[in-house]
Amino acid sequence: MGSPPSFLVLSLFVLSFCLTGNADQITSDARGIMINGERKIFISGSIHYPRSTPEMWPDLIQKSKDGGLNTIETYVFWDLHEPQRRQYDFTGNRDLVRFIKAIQAQGLYAVLRIGPYVCAEWTYGGFPVWLHNQPGIQLRTNNTVYMSEMQTFTTMIVDMMKKEQLFASQGGPIIISQIENEYGTVMGAYHDAGVQYLNWCAQMAAALDTGVPWIMCKQDNAPQPMINTCNGYYCDQFTPNNPNSPKMWTENWTGWFKNWGGSDPHRTAEDIAFSVARFYQLGGTFQNYYMYHGGTNFGRTAGGPYITTSYDYDAPLNEYGNKNQPKWGHLRDLHLLLLSMEKALTYGEVKNVDYGTQTSATIYCYQGKSSCFFGNSNADRDVTINYGGVNYTIPAWSVSILPDCSNEVYNTAKVNSQYSTFVKKGSEAENEPNSLQWTWRGETIQYITPGRFTASELLDQKTVVEDTSDYLYYMTSVDISNDDPIWGKDLTLSVNTSGHILHAFVNGEHIGYQYALLGQFEFQFRRSITLQLGKNDITLLSATVGLTNVGPYFDMVNQGIHGPVQIIASNGSADIIKDLSNNQWKIFLGRARYNQWKSDNLPVNRSFVWYKTTFDAPPGEDPVVVDLMGLGKGEAWVNGNNLGRYWPSYIAGGEGCSPDCDYRGPYNAEKCNTNCGNPSQRWYHVPRSFLASTDNRLVLFEEFGGNPSSVTFQTDCWERLCQCSAISGIKFASFGDPQGTCGKPFATGSQVFEKGTCEAADALSIIQKLCVGKYSCSIDVSEQILGPAGCTADTKRLAVEAIC
Ligand code: GAL
C-alpha cells in the first residue's frame, strides 16, 4: 500500500510522486489477492461510518488495528448521500472521504462496498425513497430509469474516490470495491431481466476503471471479471465460480442484529474463531467480520421493519466502541498468529490429511518449514490424532494451530484472553434522576392543514412521505343521519394496516393505538367507537418503524394503511358495514401546533408529549448512554442530534435465551441469546461529540405515553479484570464437568458456573493456594495436579471464577 503523502520534498518530480502516493497494483489468483505481485493475508472488519461519528473513527480503527485487522470494510449509504434527487450530503458522519482517509492514516487497507443497494438492516436497504417515485422505475432489475440513477450515483462515488487518490491503484487504501449486494439470493424472482441486470452491473462497474478488483457477494454466477464471494457464519466449504478467483469471505457474521421485541443475539468467541481458523486452514486468504463494530442506527436509519436503534451485533467492538471481551482478544490472538504465517499460507505447498470422523490436518510447507492446522468439526466429540508420532487432542468444534507442526500455539476453543462484563455507571456530574428538571408540552395536530394529497384511496405511506418522517395522517369524515342503519348501534372501527403502528382519533379524541408484533407486520386494529349525528372526523395516524430492507421486490412492500377501513355496526347475526376505504381521504404529514413548554403537572402515560431537560456530561472519557427506562416509544435528541427511535416498553420475548451456551455445533441467531424478558433496548448511545460539558439539552417525543422521571445519563465501562490489584479470592473452582460459560451469568442470580456430575475433591483448595494474593496464576490442568475427578467422560474441564 502507498505511503502517506509527504510534503518534505525538494524536487517537483518527487513532489508529484509523493502526492499521488505509491500506486499499488492489485491482482488476484486462486491463492489470493496480491499487492504488487505479492500475495497477502487479509483480515478485515466492517465498520459503517454513519453508525458512529467522525470523532469516534480514529479510535475504532486503532482498536481494529490493535485487534490484528489490516483491512476495514464499509458499505456506502446512498440514501444519506442523496436524500433528495441530485442534492448531495457528505457532511458529518456522512463524510465518506474522511472515513477512508482515517483508515489510510493508520496504514490499513479499505474495501468499499458501493452497492448501492446494501441491505445492512438499513432503512429501504440504503436506497433513497425518492427513487421509488421516479416514473417508470423498477428497482434492482433491467430498468433504464433505475439503472441510470444507479450508474449516476456509483460513478459519482468512484469519481470522488479517484479525485482523492483513494484507490490503491492511485496509492490509496481501497484495494477492492463491491457492486450490488447478494443479488444472487433474489435474482430468480426477476427472471431474465435479473440476469440482464446482473450482467449490466458487472460491465458498468468494470468500465469505471478503478484499477482494483470488483467483487459480488453471494453471486454464484458472477460474470468475469467480478469475483464472487461468500457471506455466512461458515465459509470454509465455499469455492468461487472461477478456478482463478481467490476464496473470499465478505461477511462473517460476528453475532446478529436485534429487533424490537427480540432478545440479544450472542455468538461465542470460540465459534467465530473456529470458523475463521477453518477458513484459513482450507485455503481462504481474505476474511471480513460483519460487523467488527456495529454501532448505532441514529435518526430513522434503522431498517427492518423493527430493527432496534442499537446495531451492536455482539461485534468485537461493542456499540459504543468498547472492546467486547473475550471476543476481541481471542480473535486478536488468532489474527496475529495467522499473519505470522502469511507466507506459508499464501505460498506454501498444501497437504491435507483426512483422519475420518470429521477431523483433518492441513499442512502448509514453505521454505523447508511446515505449519499445521488440526481441525475437528464434531459438535460433541473431542478427537485425538497422531501426527508425526505425537498424539494431539483436538476439542470438539475447534481448530488447533501449530506454526511449527509440533507445538500448539492456539486452539479456537481455548480462550486465554481476558473476560469482562460491562457495567453502566451513574454519572458523577449530577445526582440524576432527581436533578433532571423536566418541562413538557403537548402536541395538537392541525387537522385543518391542507392535505398534501386528497385521494379516494388509501395511499402507500413511503410513497407519500419519501422517508422524511415516520408519521402520516389519513383523515376522512362520515356523516350520520338518524335514519342511517348504523345509528344507535354498537360501533367498531376496523382498520387493516401494514404501517407498523396505528393510532385512531374520532372527532379529535385519541381512542387508542396498536402496534404490529415482531414479524407480523400486517394487522387489524379494532376499537369500539361512538359517533354523533352529523359530521364525524376519523383520523388515523400511521407510524412506520423502519422500511423493509431485504428480499425480492422489498421496495414494493406496502407500508401504511391499505384498508379496508370500516365502521362495523353490530346488528344481531349480520353486521352492517360502512366501508370508508374509498372515501375522500386527506393524507398529510401533520403539522403540529405546539403549546408552550410547561414545568408544572408533568404528565405521565400520556401520548404525544414532548419532554425536555438539561444535563451535564458525565465526566471522563467513557462512552455516554441515556437510560430511557420508564418511557414508552418515541424519538430522542441531544443538542439537536437525533439519537434514534427509542422503545424501552417493548419487552424481549422469553424464548431463545438459555442459561448456558454451548459454542459447539453450528451457530444460528437463536442460539445463546440473552436479555429475554427485559426491554429489547433500554440504553441509547449519546456520542461524546454531541455533548458540551454542561447545559446539554435532551428532548424526547413520547408517542405512546411514559414517565421520564427515572431517566439517567450513564457511562459504559468494562470491568477490566486486569485492573485487579491482586486475586483476593476464588469464588468457584471445579475440575470435572462443571456447567456454565465464562463471562456469562446464569439467568438467575450472578452465578457463572455450577458443579456438574463429577469433580476432583481438592480442586478448589489447590486453586486457592495457588492463586489467592497473586496478580496472575497458571496451572497444568490434569488429574496429576488437581486429583482424580471420577468422571466417565474422557474430557474434563476446569472452571474457575476469581474475585479481584
Ligand atoms: C447479509 C447482508 C448484510 C446484512 C446481513 C445481516 O445478507 O448482505 O447487508 O443485512 O445479511 O446482518
Short mmCIF file of C-alpha atoms and ligand atoms in Angstrom, two decimals, residues 75 118-121 181-182 231 251 253 256-257 290 311 313, ligand 1:
data_model
loop_
_atom_site.label_atom_id
_atom_site.label_comp_id
_atom_site.label_asym_id
_atom_site.label_seq_id
_atom_site.Cartn_x
_atom_site.Cartn_y
_atom_site.Cartn_z
CA TYR A 75 -20.90 -0.04 2.66
CA VAL A 118 -26.71 -2.54 0.67
CA CYS A 119 -29.35 -4.38 2.75
CA ALA A 120 -27.46 -3.83 6.05
CA GLU A 121 -30.62 -3.60 8.23
CA ASN A 181 -25.19 -7.00 -2.72
CA GLU A 182 -26.27 -10.64 -2.54
CA ASN A 231 -21.33 -14.45 3.27
CA GLU A 251 -19.35 -11.29 5.76
CA TRP A 253 -21.42 -12.55 11.00
CA TRP A 256 -26.67 -10.83 14.68
CA PHE A 257 -28.81 -7.71 14.62
CA TYR A 290 -19.58 -8.33 9.68
CA TYR A 311 -26.73 -2.19 15.97
CA TYR A 313 -24.35 -7.03 16.68
C1 GAL B 1 -26.41 -10.09 4.69
C2 GAL B 1 -26.39 -8.72 4.03
C3 GAL B 1 -25.91 -7.66 5.01
C4 GAL B 1 -26.68 -7.77 6.30
C5 GAL B 1 -26.52 -9.18 6.84
C6 GAL B 1 -27.25 -9.43 8.13
O1 GAL B 1 -27.13 -10.99 3.97
O2 GAL B 1 -25.53 -8.74 2.91
O3 GAL B 1 -26.11 -6.39 4.44
O4 GAL B 1 -28.00 -7.49 6.06
O5 GAL B 1 -27.04 -10.09 5.94
O6 GAL B 1 -26.79 -8.61 9.11
#
